[in-house]
PDB file of C-alpha atoms in Angstrom:
ATOM      1  CA  MET A 922       2.050   6.828 -16.308  1.00 90.00           C
ATOM      2  CA  LYS A 923       1.250   3.784 -14.210  1.00 95.00           C
ATOM      3  CA  ILE A 924       3.872   1.488 -12.722  1.00 95.00           C
ATOM      4  CA  ALA A 925       3.265  -1.919 -11.142  1.00 97.00           C
ATOM      5  CA  ILE A 926       5.481  -3.710  -8.612  1.00 97.00           C
ATOM      6  CA  THR A 927       4.979  -7.266  -7.387  1.00 97.00           C
ATOM      7  CA  THR A 928       5.101  -7.071  -3.600  1.00 96.00           C
ATOM      8  CA  TRP A 929       5.572  -9.223  -0.548  1.00 94.00           C
ATOM      9  CA  GLY A 930       4.843  -7.141   2.489  1.00 93.00           C
ATOM     10  CA  ASN A 931       6.575  -3.815   1.878  1.00 94.00           C
ATOM     11  CA  ARG A 932       9.266  -5.286  -0.394  1.00 96.00           C
ATOM     12  CA  VAL A 933       9.487  -6.355  -4.021  1.00 96.00           C
ATOM     13  CA  SER A 934       8.472 -10.006  -4.102  1.00 96.00           C
ATOM     14  CA  PRO A 935      11.725 -11.954  -4.556  1.00 94.00           C
ATOM     15  CA  VAL A 936      10.154 -14.355  -7.064  1.00 94.00           C
ATOM     16  CA  PHE A 937       7.438 -13.299  -9.523  1.00 94.00           C
ATOM     17  CA  ASP A 938       6.247 -16.864  -9.974  1.00 90.00           C
ATOM     18  CA  SER A 939       5.113 -17.052  -6.335  1.00 90.00           C
ATOM     19  CA  ALA A 940       3.904 -13.458  -5.896  1.00 94.00           C
ATOM     20  CA  ARG A 941       0.239 -12.817  -5.154  1.00 95.00           C
ATOM     21  CA  THR A 942       0.050  -9.032  -4.686  1.00 96.00           C
ATOM     22  CA  ILE A 943       0.795  -6.233  -7.085  1.00 97.00           C
ATOM     23  CA  LEU A 944       1.093  -2.545  -6.263  1.00 97.00           C
ATOM     24  CA  ILE A 945      -0.109  -0.184  -8.988  1.00 97.00           C
ATOM     25  CA  ALA A 946       1.037   3.426  -8.712  1.00 96.00           C
ATOM     26  CA  GLU A 947       0.158   6.514 -10.691  1.00 94.00           C
ATOM     27  CA  VAL A 948       3.307   8.527 -11.449  1.00 92.00           C
ATOM     28  CA  SER A 949       2.970  12.096 -12.683  1.00 89.00           C
ATOM     29  CA  GLY A 950       6.107  14.092 -13.353  1.00 85.00           C
ATOM     30  CA  ASN A 951       8.463  12.978 -10.615  1.00 87.00           C
ATOM     31  CA  THR A 952       5.717  12.357  -8.059  1.00 87.00           C
ATOM     32  CA  VAL A 953       4.064   9.114  -6.942  1.00 91.00           C
ATOM     33  CA  GLY A 954       0.326   9.577  -6.704  1.00 91.00           C
ATOM     34  CA  GLU A 955      -2.533   7.153  -6.053  1.00 94.00           C
ATOM     35  CA  LEU A 956      -1.573   3.627  -4.938  1.00 95.00           C
ATOM     36  CA  THR A 957      -3.730   0.533  -5.252  1.00 95.00           C
ATOM     37  CA  TYR A 958      -3.014  -3.071  -4.368  1.00 96.00           C
ATOM     38  CA  GLU A 959      -4.462  -5.913  -6.450  1.00 95.00           C
ATOM     39  CA  GLN A 960      -4.394  -9.663  -5.923  1.00 95.00           C
ATOM     40  CA  PHE A 961      -3.344 -11.810  -8.865  1.00 93.00           C
ATOM     41  CA  THR A 962      -2.381 -15.354  -9.780  1.00 90.00           C
ATOM     42  CA  PRO A 963       0.995 -15.599 -11.508  1.00 87.00           C
ATOM     43  CA  ASP A 964      -0.113 -18.792 -13.258  1.00 89.00           C
ATOM     44  CA  ASN A 965      -2.860 -16.817 -15.046  1.00 92.00           C
ATOM     45  CA  LEU A 966      -0.617 -14.673 -17.268  1.00 91.00           C
ATOM     46  CA  ALA A 967      -3.401 -13.790 -19.682  1.00 91.00           C
ATOM     47  CA  GLY A 968      -5.505 -12.488 -16.775  1.00 93.00           C
ATOM     48  CA  LEU A 969      -2.577 -10.552 -15.314  1.00 93.00           C
ATOM     49  CA  SER A 970      -1.676  -9.019 -18.679  1.00 93.00           C
ATOM     50  CA  ALA A 971      -5.321  -8.015 -19.235  1.00 93.00           C
ATOM     51  CA  MET A 972      -5.539  -6.492 -15.733  1.00 94.00           C
ATOM     52  CA  LEU A 973      -2.322  -4.494 -16.218  1.00 95.00           C
ATOM     53  CA  ASN A 974      -3.340  -3.273 -19.683  1.00 94.00           C
ATOM     54  CA  LYS A 975      -6.835  -2.335 -18.451  1.00 95.00           C
ATOM     55  CA  ALA A 976      -5.275  -0.378 -15.574  1.00 95.00           C
ATOM     56  CA  GLY A 977      -2.981   1.423 -18.015  1.00 95.00           C
ATOM     57  CA  VAL A 978       0.239  -0.005 -16.566  1.00 96.00           C
ATOM     58  CA  CYS A 979       3.215   0.551 -18.857  1.00 94.00           C
ATOM     59  CA  THR A 980       6.005  -0.861 -16.641  1.00 94.00           C
ATOM     60  CA  LEU A 981       6.162  -3.851 -14.288  1.00 96.00           C
ATOM     61  CA  ILE A 982       8.984  -4.088 -11.747  1.00 96.00           C
ATOM     62  CA  CYS A 983       9.569  -7.487 -10.155  1.00 95.00           C
ATOM     63  CA  GLY A 984      12.127  -9.814  -8.647  1.00 94.00           C
ATOM     64  CA  ALA A 985      13.315 -12.994 -10.325  1.00 94.00           C
ATOM     65  CA  ILE A 986      11.002 -14.172 -13.099  1.00 93.00           C
ATOM     66  CA  SER A 987      10.948 -17.246 -15.327  1.00 91.00           C
ATOM     67  CA  THR A 988      11.345 -16.906 -19.085  1.00 91.00           C
ATOM     68  CA  GLN A 989       7.752 -17.801 -20.066  1.00 91.00           C
ATOM     69  CA  PRO A 990       6.006 -15.229 -17.856  1.00 92.00           C
ATOM     70  CA  ALA A 991       8.609 -12.590 -18.811  1.00 93.00           C
ATOM     71  CA  ASN A 992       8.029 -13.194 -22.503  1.00 92.00           C
ATOM     72  CA  THR A 993       4.232 -13.179 -22.103  1.00 92.00           C
ATOM     73  CA  LEU A 994       4.294  -9.811 -20.296  1.00 92.00           C
ATOM     74  CA  VAL A 995       6.631  -8.260 -22.859  1.00 92.00           C
ATOM     75  CA  GLU A 996       4.441  -9.553 -25.694  1.00 92.00           C
ATOM     76  CA  SER A 997       1.535  -7.780 -23.969  1.00 91.00           C
ATOM     77  CA  LYS A 998       3.402  -4.471 -24.458  1.00 91.00           C
ATOM     78  CA  ILE A 999       4.393  -4.149 -20.805  1.00 93.00           C
ATOM     79  CA  ARG A1000       7.943  -2.971 -20.098  1.00 93.00           C
ATOM     80  CA  LEU A1001       9.474  -5.467 -17.690  1.00 93.00           C
ATOM     81  CA  ILE A1002      12.211  -4.606 -15.227  1.00 93.00           C
ATOM     82  CA  SER A1003      13.121  -7.792 -13.410  1.00 93.00           C
ATOM     83  CA  PHE A1004      15.639  -9.014 -10.833  1.00 94.00           C
ATOM     84  CA  VAL A1005      14.949  -6.035  -8.564  1.00 94.00           C
ATOM     85  CA  SER A1006      14.982  -6.272  -4.754  1.00 94.00           C
ATOM     86  CA  GLY A1007      14.340  -3.911  -1.879  1.00 95.00           C
ATOM     87  CA  ASN A1008      11.660  -1.738  -0.348  1.00 96.00           C
ATOM     88  CA  ALA A1009       8.876  -1.267  -2.917  1.00 96.00           C
ATOM     89  CA  MET A1010       8.164   2.381  -2.008  1.00 94.00           C
ATOM     90  CA  ASP A1011      11.870   3.315  -2.150  1.00 94.00           C
ATOM     91  CA  ILE A1012      12.162   1.714  -5.572  1.00 94.00           C
ATOM     92  CA  LEU A1013       8.963   3.384  -6.763  1.00 93.00           C
ATOM     93  CA  SER A1014      10.110   6.818  -5.572  1.00 92.00           C
ATOM     94  CA  THR A1015      13.503   6.429  -7.239  1.00 91.00           C
ATOM     95  CA  PHE A1016      11.919   5.190 -10.462  1.00 89.00           C
ATOM     96  CA  ALA A1017       9.482   8.139 -10.483  1.00 89.00           C
ATOM     97  CA  ARG A1018      12.380  10.613 -10.261  1.00 87.00           C
ATOM     98  CA  ARG A1019      14.710   8.946 -12.759  1.00 79.00           C
ATOM     99  CA  ASN A1020      12.557   6.594 -14.911  1.00 78.00           C
ATOM    100  CA  THR A1021      15.146   3.891 -14.214  1.00 80.00           C
ATOM    101  CA  ILE A1022      16.130   1.549 -11.411  1.00 84.00           C
ATOM    102  CA  ASP A1023      19.095   2.478  -9.269  1.00 81.00           C
ATOM    103  CA  PRO A1024      21.724  -0.286  -9.598  1.00 81.00           C
ATOM    104  CA  SER A1025      21.725  -0.677  -5.795  1.00 83.00           C
ATOM    105  CA  PHE A1026      18.243  -2.222  -6.092  1.00 88.00           C
ATOM    106  CA  MET A1027      19.323  -4.964  -8.517  1.00 86.00           C
ATOM    107  CA  MET A1028      19.654  -8.497  -7.211  1.00 84.00           C
ATOM    108  CA  PRO A1029      23.269  -9.618  -6.718  1.00 76.00           C
ATOM    109  CA  GLY A1030      24.838 -10.643 -10.034  1.00 71.00           C
ATOM    110  CA  CYS A1031      22.160  -8.887 -12.093  1.00 73.00           C
ATOM    111  CA  SER A1032      22.201  -5.677 -14.087  1.00 63.00           C
ATOM    112  CA  LEU A1033      19.732  -3.445 -15.870  1.00 54.00           C
ATOM    113  CA  ALA A1034      20.285  -5.574 -18.946  1.00 46.00           C
ATOM    114  CA  TYR A1035      17.258  -7.513 -17.664  1.00 48.00           C
ATOM    115  CA  SER A1036      14.949  -4.636 -18.529  1.00 52.00           C
ATOM    116  CA  ARG A1037      12.804  -5.746 -21.475  1.00 55.00           C
ATOM    117  CA  ARG A1038      10.346  -4.073 -23.747  1.00 54.00           C
TER     118      ARG A1038
END
């Protein structure tokens, strides 16, 4: 399974709409494997969706995201887990072990109810 996380430095980018880098990770069993970083333009949702689908990404983890990009990604069959904050590698490792986000990584005032399929 492949997971993508929008990043800013070593953290989840706080706002999807201004992110420019995405980390794509291969997860096998409970282990994080190969990591690649890709540049993207959040305004080009069709291009991002195509890139994620071509790479085989099934889940995108990000910070705050506007309704239109969220809906576009979900319509592209990408599971979206939004309003997440923290160190990207810590979140990725936790997600690989549990297939969910630990509530401690959710932005204040948010819950896992923001996970969309």
